[in-house]
Coordinates of C-alpha atoms in Angstrom, one line a residue:
Chain A
M9 CA -33.6 -87.0 -41.6
V10 CA -36.3 -84.5 -42.2
N11 CA -35.4 -81.1 -40.8
S12 CA -38.6 -79.0 -40.8
K13 CA -40.7 -81.1 -38.5
E14 CA -38.3 -81.9 -35.7
S15 CA -37.4 -79.7 -32.7
K16 CA -41.0 -79.3 -31.6
K17 CA -39.8 -78.2 -28.2
T18 CA -38.4 -74.9 -29.5
K19 CA -39.6 -72.9 -32.5
Y20 CA -37.2 -70.8 -34.4
L21 CA -37.9 -68.4 -37.2
N22 CA -37.5 -69.5 -40.8
P23 CA -33.8 -68.7 -41.5
Y24 CA -34.6 -66.8 -44.7
V25 CA -37.1 -64.6 -42.8
G26 CA -34.6 -64.1 -40.1
G27 CA -32.0 -63.2 -42.7
V28 CA -34.3 -60.6 -44.3
L29 CA -35.1 -59.1 -40.9
L30 CA -31.5 -59.0 -39.9
G31 CA -30.7 -57.3 -43.2
I32 CA -33.3 -54.7 -42.4
V33 CA -31.7 -54.1 -39.0
L34 CA -28.3 -53.7 -40.7
L35 CA -29.8 -51.3 -43.2
A36 CA -31.3 -49.3 -40.5
A37 CA -27.9 -49.0 -38.7
N38 CA -26.3 -47.8 -41.9
F39 CA -29.0 -45.3 -42.6
V40 CA -29.1 -43.9 -39.1
S41 CA -25.5 -44.0 -38.1
G42 CA -23.6 -44.5 -41.3
R43 CA -22.0 -47.7 -40.0
G44 CA -22.9 -51.4 -39.7
L45 CA -23.4 -53.6 -36.7
G46 CA -20.6 -54.9 -34.6
A47 CA -19.7 -56.6 -31.4
S48 CA -16.1 -57.0 -30.6
G49 CA -15.6 -53.3 -30.3
A50 CA -17.8 -53.2 -27.2
I51 CA -15.5 -55.7 -25.5
K52 CA -12.6 -53.4 -26.5
S53 CA -14.4 -50.6 -24.7
A54 CA -14.8 -52.7 -21.6
V55 CA -11.2 -53.7 -21.6
V56 CA -10.0 -50.2 -22.0
S57 CA -12.2 -49.0 -19.2
S58 CA -11.1 -51.7 -16.8
V59 CA -7.4 -51.4 -17.5
S60 CA -7.5 -47.6 -17.3
A61 CA -9.3 -47.9 -14.0
I62 CA -7.4 -50.7 -12.4
A63 CA -3.9 -50.4 -13.8
P64 CA -3.4 -46.9 -15.2
S65 CA 0.4 -47.4 -15.7
A66 CA -0.2 -50.4 -18.0
S67 CA -2.7 -48.4 -20.0
E68 CA 0.0 -45.7 -20.5
K69 CA 2.4 -48.3 -21.9
S70 CA -0.1 -49.8 -24.3
G71 CA -0.4 -48.1 -27.6
F72 CA -3.6 -49.9 -28.2
I73 CA -5.3 -48.4 -25.2
K74 CA -3.9 -44.9 -25.7
E75 CA -5.0 -44.9 -29.3
F76 CA -8.5 -45.8 -28.3
R77 CA -8.7 -43.1 -25.7
T78 CA -7.5 -40.5 -28.1
E79 CA -10.1 -41.5 -30.6
H80 CA -12.8 -41.7 -28.0
P81 CA -12.3 -38.9 -25.5
G82 CA -14.5 -39.2 -22.5
N83 CA -15.9 -42.4 -21.2
P84 CA -14.7 -45.3 -23.3
M85 CA -18.0 -47.0 -22.6
K86 CA -20.0 -44.3 -24.2
T87 CA -19.7 -45.7 -27.7
W88 CA -22.1 -46.7 -30.4
L89 CA -21.2 -50.4 -30.0
V90 CA -21.6 -50.5 -26.2
F91 CA -25.1 -49.1 -26.5
E92 CA -25.8 -51.5 -29.4
M93 CA -24.6 -54.6 -27.4
T94 CA -26.7 -53.6 -24.4
G95 CA -29.6 -53.6 -26.8
V96 CA -28.6 -57.0 -28.0
L97 CA -28.9 -58.3 -24.5
V98 CA -32.3 -56.8 -24.1
G99 CA -33.5 -58.0 -27.5
G100 CA -32.2 -61.5 -27.0
F101 CA -33.8 -61.7 -23.6
L102 CA -37.2 -60.6 -24.9
S103 CA -37.0 -63.1 -27.7
G104 CA -36.1 -65.9 -25.4
A105 CA -38.8 -64.8 -23.0
F106 CA -41.5 -65.0 -25.7
A107 CA -40.3 -68.3 -27.0
G108 CA -39.9 -69.8 -23.6
R109 CA -36.2 -70.4 -24.0
L110 CA -35.0 -68.6 -20.9
K111 CA -33.0 -71.1 -18.9
F112 CA -29.6 -71.3 -17.3
K113 CA -27.8 -74.2 -18.8
V114 CA -24.6 -75.3 -20.4
E115 CA -25.4 -76.3 -23.9
H116 CA -23.2 -79.2 -25.1
S117 CA -23.2 -82.2 -27.2
P118 CA -24.1 -85.3 -25.3
K119 CA -20.7 -86.8 -26.2
I120 CA -18.8 -84.4 -24.0
T121 CA -19.2 -83.1 -20.4
S122 CA -20.3 -79.7 -19.3
T123 CA -16.9 -78.9 -17.9
K124 CA -15.3 -79.7 -21.2
R125 CA -17.7 -77.5 -23.0
L126 CA -17.0 -74.6 -20.7
L127 CA -13.3 -75.0 -21.2
L128 CA -13.8 -75.1 -24.9
A129 CA -15.9 -72.0 -24.7
L130 CA -13.2 -70.2 -22.7
T131 CA -10.5 -71.2 -25.2
G132 CA -12.6 -70.2 -28.1
G133 CA -13.4 -66.9 -26.5
V134 CA -9.7 -66.0 -25.9
L135 CA -8.8 -66.9 -29.5
F136 CA -11.8 -65.0 -30.9
G137 CA -11.1 -62.0 -28.7
F138 CA -7.5 -61.8 -29.9
G139 CA -8.3 -62.5 -33.5
S140 CA -11.1 -59.9 -33.6
Q141 CA -8.7 -57.1 -32.6
L142 CA -6.2 -58.2 -35.2
G143 CA -8.9 -58.6 -37.8
R144 CA -10.5 -55.3 -36.9
G145 CA -13.9 -56.8 -36.3
C146 CA -15.7 -60.0 -35.8
T147 CA -18.3 -61.8 -37.9
S148 CA -20.8 -59.1 -37.2
G149 CA -18.6 -56.0 -37.7
S150 CA -16.2 -57.2 -40.3
A151 CA -17.9 -60.0 -42.2
L152 CA -21.6 -59.1 -42.1
S153 CA -21.4 -55.3 -42.1
G154 CA -18.4 -55.4 -44.4
M155 CA -20.2 -57.5 -47.0
A156 CA -23.2 -55.1 -46.9
V157 CA -21.0 -52.2 -47.9
L158 CA -18.9 -54.3 -50.3
S159 CA -15.7 -53.8 -48.2
L160 CA -12.8 -55.9 -49.5
G161 CA -11.3 -56.2 -46.1
G162 CA -14.5 -57.4 -44.6
F163 CA -14.8 -60.0 -47.3
I164 CA -11.3 -61.3 -46.8
T165 CA -11.8 -61.6 -43.1
M166 CA -15.0 -63.4 -43.6
M167 CA -13.3 -65.9 -46.0
A168 CA -10.5 -66.4 -43.5
I169 CA -12.9 -67.0 -40.6
F170 CA -15.2 -69.5 -42.3
G171 CA -12.4 -71.1 -44.3
T172 CA -10.3 -71.8 -41.3
A173 CA -13.3 -73.0 -39.3
Y174 CA -14.2 -75.5 -42.0
A175 CA -10.5 -76.6 -42.2
F176 CA -10.4 -77.4 -38.5
A177 CA -13.9 -78.8 -38.3
Y178 CA -12.8 -82.3 -38.7
L179 CA -10.3 -82.0 -35.9
F180 CA -13.0 -80.8 -33.4
R181 CA -15.9 -82.9 -34.6
K182 CA -16.1 -85.0 -31.5
N183 CA -17.2 -81.9 -29.6
W184 CA -20.2 -81.3 -31.7
I185 CA -21.4 -84.4 -33.4
Chain B
M10 CA -44.3 -72.1 -51.8
K11 CA -40.9 -73.1 -50.3
P12 CA -39.3 -70.1 -48.6
L13 CA -36.2 -70.4 -50.8
R14 CA -38.2 -70.2 -54.0
L15 CA -40.1 -67.2 -52.6
L16 CA -36.9 -65.4 -51.6
A17 CA -35.3 -66.1 -55.0
L18 CA -38.4 -64.8 -56.7
F19 CA -38.1 -61.5 -55.1
I20 CA -34.5 -61.0 -54.9
I21 CA -33.4 -62.0 -58.4
P22 CA -35.4 -59.2 -60.1
M23 CA -34.2 -56.7 -57.6
G24 CA -30.7 -57.7 -58.3
L25 CA -31.2 -57.4 -62.0
I26 CA -32.6 -53.9 -61.6
I27 CA -29.8 -52.7 -59.4
A28 CA -27.2 -54.2 -61.8
A29 CA -28.8 -52.6 -64.8
V30 CA -29.5 -49.1 -63.4
P31 CA -26.5 -46.7 -63.4
Q32 CA -25.4 -45.6 -60.0
N33 CA -26.6 -42.4 -58.5
K34 CA -23.5 -40.2 -58.3
T35 CA -25.2 -36.8 -57.9
K36 CA -23.9 -34.7 -55.1
P37 CA -26.6 -33.3 -52.9
Y38 CA -27.6 -29.7 -52.9
K39 CA -27.3 -28.0 -49.5
L40 CA -28.9 -24.7 -50.5
T41 CA -32.2 -24.0 -52.2
A42 CA -32.3 -21.8 -55.3
D43 CA -33.8 -19.0 -53.2
Q44 CA -31.0 -19.1 -50.6
L45 CA -28.3 -19.1 -53.3
L46 CA -29.9 -16.2 -55.1
G47 CA -30.1 -14.3 -51.9
E48 CA -26.5 -14.9 -51.1
A49 CA -25.3 -14.1 -54.6
N50 CA -27.1 -10.7 -54.5
T51 CA -25.3 -9.6 -51.3
R52 CA -22.1 -9.8 -53.3
T53 CA -20.2 -10.8 -50.2
Q54 CA -18.4 -13.4 -52.2
Y55 CA -16.2 -10.8 -53.8
V56 CA -12.7 -9.9 -52.6
A57 CA -11.1 -6.7 -53.8
P58 CA -7.8 -7.1 -55.6
E59 CA -6.1 -4.8 -53.1
T60 CA -6.9 -7.2 -50.4
V61 CA -5.5 -10.1 -52.3
A62 CA -2.4 -8.2 -53.3
D63 CA -1.9 -7.3 -49.7
M64 CA -2.1 -10.9 -48.6
I65 CA 0.3 -12.0 -51.3
V66 CA 2.8 -9.4 -50.4
K67 CA 2.5 -10.2 -46.7
K68 CA 2.8 -13.9 -47.5
D69 CA -0.4 -14.6 -45.7
P70 CA -0.8 -18.3 -45.5
S71 CA -4.5 -18.4 -44.9
F72 CA -5.6 -18.1 -48.5
Q73 CA -5.3 -20.0 -51.8
L74 CA -5.8 -18.5 -55.2
I75 CA -7.5 -20.8 -57.7
D76 CA -7.3 -20.2 -61.4
V77 CA -10.5 -21.6 -63.0
R78 CA -9.4 -21.1 -66.6
N79 CA -8.1 -23.9 -68.6
Q80 CA -4.5 -25.2 -68.3
D81 CA -3.0 -23.3 -71.3
E82 CA -4.1 -20.0 -70.0
F83 CA -2.9 -20.9 -66.5
E84 CA 0.5 -21.7 -67.8
K85 CA 0.8 -18.5 -69.8
F86 CA 0.2 -16.4 -66.8
S87 CA -1.0 -17.0 -63.3
L88 CA -1.1 -15.1 -60.0
P89 CA 1.6 -16.1 -57.5
G90 CA 0.8 -19.2 -55.6
A91 CA -2.3 -20.0 -57.6
I92 CA -3.3 -23.5 -58.4
N93 CA -5.3 -24.5 -61.5
I94 CA -8.7 -26.1 -61.3
P95 CA -10.3 -25.7 -64.7
V96 CA -14.0 -25.0 -64.2
S97 CA -14.9 -28.0 -66.3
D98 CA -13.2 -30.2 -63.7
L99 CA -14.6 -28.4 -60.8
L100 CA -16.8 -31.2 -59.5
S101 CA -14.3 -34.0 -59.9
D102 CA -13.6 -35.9 -56.7
K103 CA -9.9 -35.0 -56.6
Y104 CA -10.7 -31.4 -55.8
S105 CA -13.4 -31.8 -53.3
D106 CA -11.0 -31.7 -50.4
I107 CA -9.6 -28.4 -51.6
L108 CA -13.0 -26.8 -52.3
N109 CA -14.9 -28.2 -49.3
Q110 CA -12.8 -27.2 -46.2
D111 CA -12.5 -24.7 -43.5
V112 CA -8.8 -24.1 -43.2
K113 CA -8.1 -21.6 -46.0
M114 CA -10.0 -19.0 -48.1
N115 CA -10.2 -20.1 -51.7
I116 CA -10.3 -17.2 -54.1
F117 CA -11.4 -18.1 -57.6
Y118 CA -10.3 -15.9 -60.4
S119 CA -10.6 -15.9 -64.2
N120 CA -10.0 -13.3 -66.9
G121 CA -13.2 -11.4 -66.0
T122 CA -15.5 -12.5 -63.2
I123 CA -18.1 -14.6 -65.0
I124 CA -16.4 -17.9 -64.8
A125 CA -15.0 -17.4 -61.4
N126 CA -18.5 -16.5 -60.2
E127 CA -19.8 -19.6 -61.9
A128 CA -17.4 -21.7 -59.9
W129 CA -18.5 -19.9 -56.7
M130 CA -22.2 -20.5 -57.3
V131 CA -21.8 -24.2 -58.0
T132 CA -19.6 -24.8 -55.0
R133 CA -21.8 -22.7 -52.8
Q134 CA -24.9 -24.6 -53.8
L135 CA -23.2 -27.8 -52.6
G136 CA -22.8 -26.2 -49.3
Y137 CA -19.1 -25.5 -49.5
K138 CA -18.0 -22.4 -47.5
N139 CA -14.9 -20.3 -47.6
N140 CA -14.8 -19.8 -51.4
F141 CA -14.6 -16.3 -52.9
V142 CA -14.3 -14.5 -56.2
L143 CA -11.6 -12.0 -57.1
E144 CA -13.4 -8.9 -58.0
G145 CA -12.8 -7.8 -61.6
G146 CA -10.6 -10.9 -62.3
L147 CA -7.3 -10.7 -64.1
N148 CA -8.3 -7.9 -66.4
Y149 CA -8.9 -5.6 -63.5
W150 CA -5.9 -6.9 -61.7
F151 CA -3.6 -5.9 -64.5
D152 CA -5.1 -2.4 -64.7
A153 CA -5.4 -1.7 -61.1
I154 CA -2.5 -3.4 -59.5
L155 CA 0.2 -4.0 -62.0
N156 CA -0.2 -0.8 -63.9
P157 CA -2.1 1.6 -61.7
Q158 CA -3.1 4.9 -63.1
K159 CA -1.9 7.8 -61.2
P160 CA -4.9 9.7 -60.0
A161 CA -5.5 13.3 -61.2
S162 CA -4.1 15.9 -58.8
T163 CA -7.5 17.0 -57.7
S164 CA -8.5 13.5 -56.5
P165 CA -9.1 12.9 -52.8
D166 CA -6.4 11.6 -50.6
E167 CA -7.8 8.1 -50.4
E168 CA -7.3 7.8 -54.1
F169 CA -3.6 8.6 -53.7
A170 CA -3.4 6.2 -50.8
K171 CA -4.9 3.5 -53.0
Y172 CA -2.5 4.4 -55.8
D173 CA 0.6 4.3 -53.6
F174 CA -0.5 1.0 -52.2
R175 CA -1.1 -0.5 -55.7
L176 CA 2.3 0.8 -56.8
S177 CA 4.1 -1.0 -54.0
A178 CA 2.0 -4.1 -54.4
G179 CA 2.5 -4.0 -58.1
K180 CA 6.2 -3.8 -57.7
A181 CA 6.2 -6.7 -55.3
L182 CA 4.1 -8.6 -57.7
G183 CA 5.9 -7.9 -60.9
G184 CA 4.6 -4.6 -62.2
G185 CA 7.2 -2.4 -63.9
L186 CA 7.2 1.0 -62.1
T187 CA 9.7 2.2 -59.5
V188 CA 8.1 3.0 -56.3
K189 CA 8.7 4.4 -52.9
T190 CA 7.5 1.9 -50.2
N191 CA 5.0 3.3 -48.0
Q192 CA 4.5 1.5 -44.7
N193 CA 1.2 2.9 -43.7
Q194 CA -0.9 1.2 -46.2
S195 CA -3.8 -0.8 -45.1
S196 CA -6.0 -2.5 -47.6
A197 CA -9.1 -0.8 -48.8
S198 CA -11.4 -3.5 -47.6
S199 CA -10.8 -5.9 -44.8
K200 CA -10.2 -9.6 -45.4
P201 CA -13.4 -11.7 -45.3
A202 CA -13.6 -13.8 -42.2
L203 CA -12.9 -17.5 -42.5
Q204 CA -16.1 -19.4 -41.8
S205 CA -15.7 -22.8 -40.1
A206 CA -17.4 -25.4 -42.2
P207 CA -19.1 -28.1 -40.2
K208 CA -16.6 -30.9 -39.5
K209 CA -16.9 -33.3 -42.4
K210 CA -17.7 -36.4 -40.4
K211 CA -17.1 -39.8 -41.7
A212 CA -18.8 -42.4 -39.7
A213 CA -16.4 -44.5 -37.6
G214 CA -17.2 -48.2 -37.5
G215 CA -15.9 -51.7 -37.7
C216 CA -14.5 -53.3 -34.6
Chain C
M4 CA -30.8 -37.8 -46.5
G5 CA -29.0 -40.5 -44.7
P6 CA -26.8 -41.4 -42.9
L7 CA -28.7 -39.3 -40.4
S8 CA -26.0 -39.0 -37.8
V9 CA -23.2 -38.1 -40.2
N10 CA -25.4 -35.4 -41.9
E11 CA -26.1 -34.1 -38.4
L12 CA -29.8 -34.6 -38.8
I13 CA -29.8 -36.3 -35.4
S14 CA -27.8 -35.5 -32.3
E15 CA -25.0 -37.7 -31.0
N16 CA -27.1 -38.8 -28.0
T17 CA -30.1 -39.6 -30.3
N18 CA -27.6 -41.6 -32.3
L19 CA -26.5 -43.6 -29.2
F20 CA -30.1 -44.2 -28.2
L21 CA -31.0 -45.4 -31.6
A22 CA -27.9 -47.7 -31.4
F23 CA -29.6 -49.2 -28.4
I24 CA -32.8 -49.7 -30.3
I25 CA -31.1 -51.2 -33.2
G26 CA -29.3 -53.5 -30.9
I27 CA -32.6 -54.7 -29.5
G28 CA -33.7 -55.5 -33.0
F29 CA -30.3 -57.3 -33.7
G30 CA -30.5 -59.4 -30.5
F31 CA -34.2 -60.2 -31.0
V32 CA -33.7 -61.4 -34.6
L33 CA -30.6 -63.3 -33.8
E34 CA -32.2 -65.2 -30.9
Q35 CA -35.4 -65.8 -32.9
S36 CA -33.3 -67.4 -35.6
G37 CA -31.6 -69.7 -33.1
F38 CA -28.2 -68.0 -32.9
S39 CA -28.3 -68.2 -29.1
S40 CA -27.4 -71.9 -29.5
S41 CA -23.8 -72.8 -30.0
R42 CA -24.8 -76.2 -31.4
K43 CA -26.9 -74.6 -34.1
L44 CA -24.1 -72.2 -34.9
A45 CA -21.4 -74.9 -35.2
G46 CA -23.8 -77.0 -37.3
V47 CA -22.9 -75.1 -40.5
F48 CA -19.4 -76.6 -40.4
Y49 CA -20.8 -80.1 -40.2
G50 CA -23.8 -79.8 -42.5
Y51 CA -26.4 -80.7 -39.9
D52 CA -27.7 -77.1 -39.4
T53 CA -27.0 -74.4 -42.0
V54 CA -28.9 -71.6 -40.3
V55 CA -25.7 -69.5 -40.1
L56 CA -25.1 -69.6 -43.8
K57 CA -28.7 -68.8 -44.7
V58 CA -29.2 -66.0 -42.2
F59 CA -25.8 -64.5 -42.8
F60 CA -26.0 -64.3 -46.5
T61 CA -29.6 -63.4 -46.7
A62 CA -28.9 -60.5 -44.3
A63 CA -25.9 -59.4 -46.3
I64 CA -27.6 -59.3 -49.6
T65 CA -30.8 -57.7 -48.1
A66 CA -28.7 -54.9 -46.6
M67 CA -26.6 -54.6 -49.7
L68 CA -29.6 -54.3 -52.0
G69 CA -31.2 -52.0 -49.5
L70 CA -28.3 -49.6 -49.4
L71 CA -27.9 -49.6 -53.2
F72 CA -31.6 -48.9 -53.7
F73 CA -31.6 -46.2 -51.0
S74 CA -28.7 -44.6 -52.8
L75 CA -30.5 -44.8 -56.1
F76 CA -33.5 -43.0 -54.6
G77 CA -31.2 -40.4 -53.0
W78 CA -32.1 -41.4 -49.5
V79 CA -28.5 -42.2 -48.4
D80 CA -25.1 -40.8 -49.4
L81 CA -23.0 -43.9 -49.8
N82 CA -19.8 -41.8 -49.7
L83 CA -20.5 -41.1 -46.0
V84 CA -21.1 -44.7 -45.0
Y85 CA -18.3 -46.5 -43.3
V86 CA -16.5 -49.0 -45.4
N87 CA -14.2 -51.3 -43.5
P88 CA -10.5 -50.7 -44.3
T89 CA -8.3 -53.4 -45.7
Y90 CA -5.1 -54.3 -43.8
L91 CA -4.2 -57.4 -45.7
T92 CA -2.0 -59.3 -43.3
S93 CA -4.0 -58.7 -40.2
A94 CA -7.3 -59.3 -42.0
I95 CA -6.2 -62.8 -43.0
I96 CA -4.3 -63.8 -39.8
G97 CA -7.0 -62.3 -37.5
G98 CA -9.6 -64.1 -39.5
M99 CA -7.8 -67.4 -39.2
I100 CA -7.5 -67.1 -35.5
M101 CA -11.1 -66.2 -35.2
G102 CA -12.0 -69.2 -37.3
V103 CA -10.3 -71.6 -34.9
G104 CA -11.9 -69.8 -32.0
F105 CA -15.3 -70.2 -33.7
I106 CA -15.0 -73.9 -34.2
I107 CA -13.7 -74.5 -30.7
G108 CA -16.0 -72.1 -28.9
G109 CA -19.0 -72.3 -31.1
Y110 CA -19.9 -68.6 -30.7
C111 CA -18.8 -65.3 -32.1
P112 CA -19.1 -62.1 -30.0
G113 CA -22.5 -61.0 -31.2
T114 CA -24.1 -64.4 -30.8
S115 CA -22.4 -65.0 -27.4
F116 CA -24.2 -61.9 -26.1
C117 CA -27.4 -63.4 -27.5
G118 CA -26.8 -66.7 -25.8
A119 CA -25.9 -65.0 -22.6
S120 CA -29.1 -63.1 -22.6
I121 CA -31.1 -66.3 -22.4
G122 CA -28.9 -67.8 -19.8
K123 CA -26.4 -70.0 -21.6
I124 CA -23.6 -70.4 -19.3
D125 CA -21.2 -71.4 -22.0
A126 CA -21.9 -68.1 -23.6
F127 CA -21.0 -66.2 -20.4
V128 CA -17.7 -68.1 -20.3
F129 CA -17.1 -67.3 -24.0
I130 CA -17.6 -63.6 -23.2
G131 CA -15.1 -63.9 -20.4
G132 CA -12.7 -65.5 -22.9
L133 CA -13.3 -62.6 -25.3
F134 CA -12.3 -60.1 -22.6
L135 CA -9.1 -62.0 -21.9
G136 CA -8.3 -62.3 -25.6
V137 CA -8.7 -58.6 -26.1
L138 CA -6.7 -57.8 -23.0
I139 CA -3.8 -60.0 -24.1
F140 CA -3.9 -58.3 -27.5
G141 CA -3.9 -54.8 -25.9
L142 CA -1.2 -55.4 -23.4
G143 CA 1.1 -57.1 -25.8
Y144 CA 0.3 -54.6 -28.6
N145 CA 3.9 -53.5 -29.1
T146 CA 4.8 -57.0 -30.1
W147 CA 2.3 -57.3 -33.0
D148 CA 1.6 -53.8 -34.0
G149 CA 3.8 -54.3 -37.0
M150 CA 1.6 -57.0 -38.3
Y151 CA -1.5 -55.1 -37.3
L152 CA -0.6 -52.2 -39.5
A153 CA 0.9 -54.0 -42.4
K154 CA -0.3 -53.8 -46.0
F155 CA -2.8 -51.1 -45.7
L156 CA -4.8 -50.8 -48.9
G157 CA -7.2 -48.1 -48.0
S158 CA -10.9 -48.9 -48.0
P159 CA -11.4 -50.5 -51.4
K160 CA -14.7 -52.1 -52.3
I161 CA -14.8 -55.6 -53.7
S162 CA -16.7 -54.4 -56.8
T163 CA -14.0 -51.8 -57.6
T164 CA -11.2 -54.4 -57.1
L165 CA -12.9 -56.7 -59.5
G166 CA -13.7 -53.9 -61.9
L167 CA -17.4 -54.3 -61.7
S168 CA -20.1 -51.8 -60.7
D169 CA -21.6 -52.2 -57.3
G170 CA -24.9 -53.3 -58.8
V171 CA -23.5 -56.0 -61.0
F172 CA -21.4 -57.4 -58.1
A173 CA -24.5 -57.4 -55.9
F174 CA -26.4 -59.4 -58.6
L175 CA -23.5 -61.9 -58.8
L176 CA -23.5 -62.3 -55.1
I177 CA -27.2 -62.9 -55.1
I178 CA -26.8 -65.8 -57.6
I179 CA -23.9 -67.3 -55.6
A180 CA -25.8 -67.0 -52.4
L181 CA -28.9 -68.7 -53.9
V182 CA -26.7 -71.6 -55.1
M183 CA -25.2 -71.9 -51.7
F184 CA -28.6 -72.1 -50.1
R185 CA -29.6 -74.9 -52.5
V186 CA -26.5 -76.8 -51.5
A187 CA -27.2 -76.1 -47.8
E188 CA -30.6 -77.5 -48.0
W189 CA -29.2 -80.7 -49.7
A190 CA -26.7 -81.0 -46.9
E191 CA -29.3 -80.7 -44.2
K192 CA -31.2 -83.6 -45.7
K193 CA -28.1 -85.6 -46.0
F194 CA -26.6 -85.1 -42.5
P195 CA -29.0 -86.0 -39.8
R196 CA -29.8 -83.7 -37.0
E197 CA -30.0 -84.7 -33.4
Q198 CA -32.5 -83.2 -31.0
Y199 CA -31.1 -80.2 -29.2

């Protein structure tokens, strides 16, 4: 029942403290680069890079890829977001190392199998990847960073994400609780 | 104290302050007072009326005349192709794209030069480039271009050259005298060079 | 005056390097707050772990207040800061698809990188899924570009749309967030949490 004393095996920051720190990071991003954080754009860079390298004819036919290349002449991987996400990997790793949380594992509710969890993760990823392009950002880029600058579009996307997730939560409850 | 209470304790007053205080809408200065004074004293912001007349006649697309008087005066008379940005509205957001750019030369003019020069100083201090002032303003324009005085017969040749040029320009621009067109006129001063303003970058972001 | 990069006070390469450093901060804080665990992330939808709500909204209001105060002190020019554009149709539909992806997969792109950095295999798989999802979108772009570009409203701010000043809206959001936090704490007491 009580939530503050359990989970002795791994210690996390107080969420409000974490929130303030995250807000400071977001503020720094806006102050330094005039933009907020983001994540899905780095995946977009990776996709554009790979498709252009492996199947150049397909990249010619896709307006999506061509538009990206015109906006980012040069190496598609040399973007703000790719550098930022590389930093995220390093930062997460350091944090996990300090807290002793580094371990290869599939994290899942005891009520489902590992395999099922991996399938769910894959499905969720495909949906999220597709949706993030349509929504022009994910929870970090559109919702969080959008809120910080009071963007209407960011706010709408955030409501759509969380609203829909809540709506479908009952359907998928067996996977989590 | 519980973290939530602590957070609320800090954040509510900050929220109140930010809600109550009016927003900072000042535009930043890019030049110090010294720099501006130095530039103003070199008088490079002035453009001779002959140059402007020449550009109008040749239909040069690289310039834009801006009438900084109020709307009534603009409607009574304005130079060809001029747009009206009354000096009182100079800093409004809707004109910032016109005043802060590196595609055309903007040439401010008013009846004399005081108001046009005022517009130049204010926009220059904000760091805008490619804005100039019509030397002598409309008063001088009328005298020099539209009704040029024939120089005395003892004047040097250049004076006659200038006069001929002004005649032909004046005819093209609405002055009343008949004229013989003279092809060999070049303007008395050369056009100021267009300076490229730094690309106004807006940060990209999102995705 | 900020933003440093847009005002050309730092070079493009310095900007990219600082992006890396900012990313380290981002990843570190996320992981420290537990966002590397898909079970913690999904908890907000069932009430047993509301860390997502608390961190998300605290961060949003901290950054929002920070930017407004910076602007007040003349440290940043808010006109040069990126405001996400609003394309009504795709914002809603994309958000809905992401919502389903979130509740199924338990991650979002940022947190999946975080989870991957500490070895969560489901996070790796999620990232693979992300790649596929973006690929599908990109290759089939001609099919949905109509929807993607529909109803472009520019880059309005919520405050302007509601007719409030930025500061007043920020204050309202703070109050709403604090109320939500209170509700979240109640929910965590009510819905028991398993050991994970």
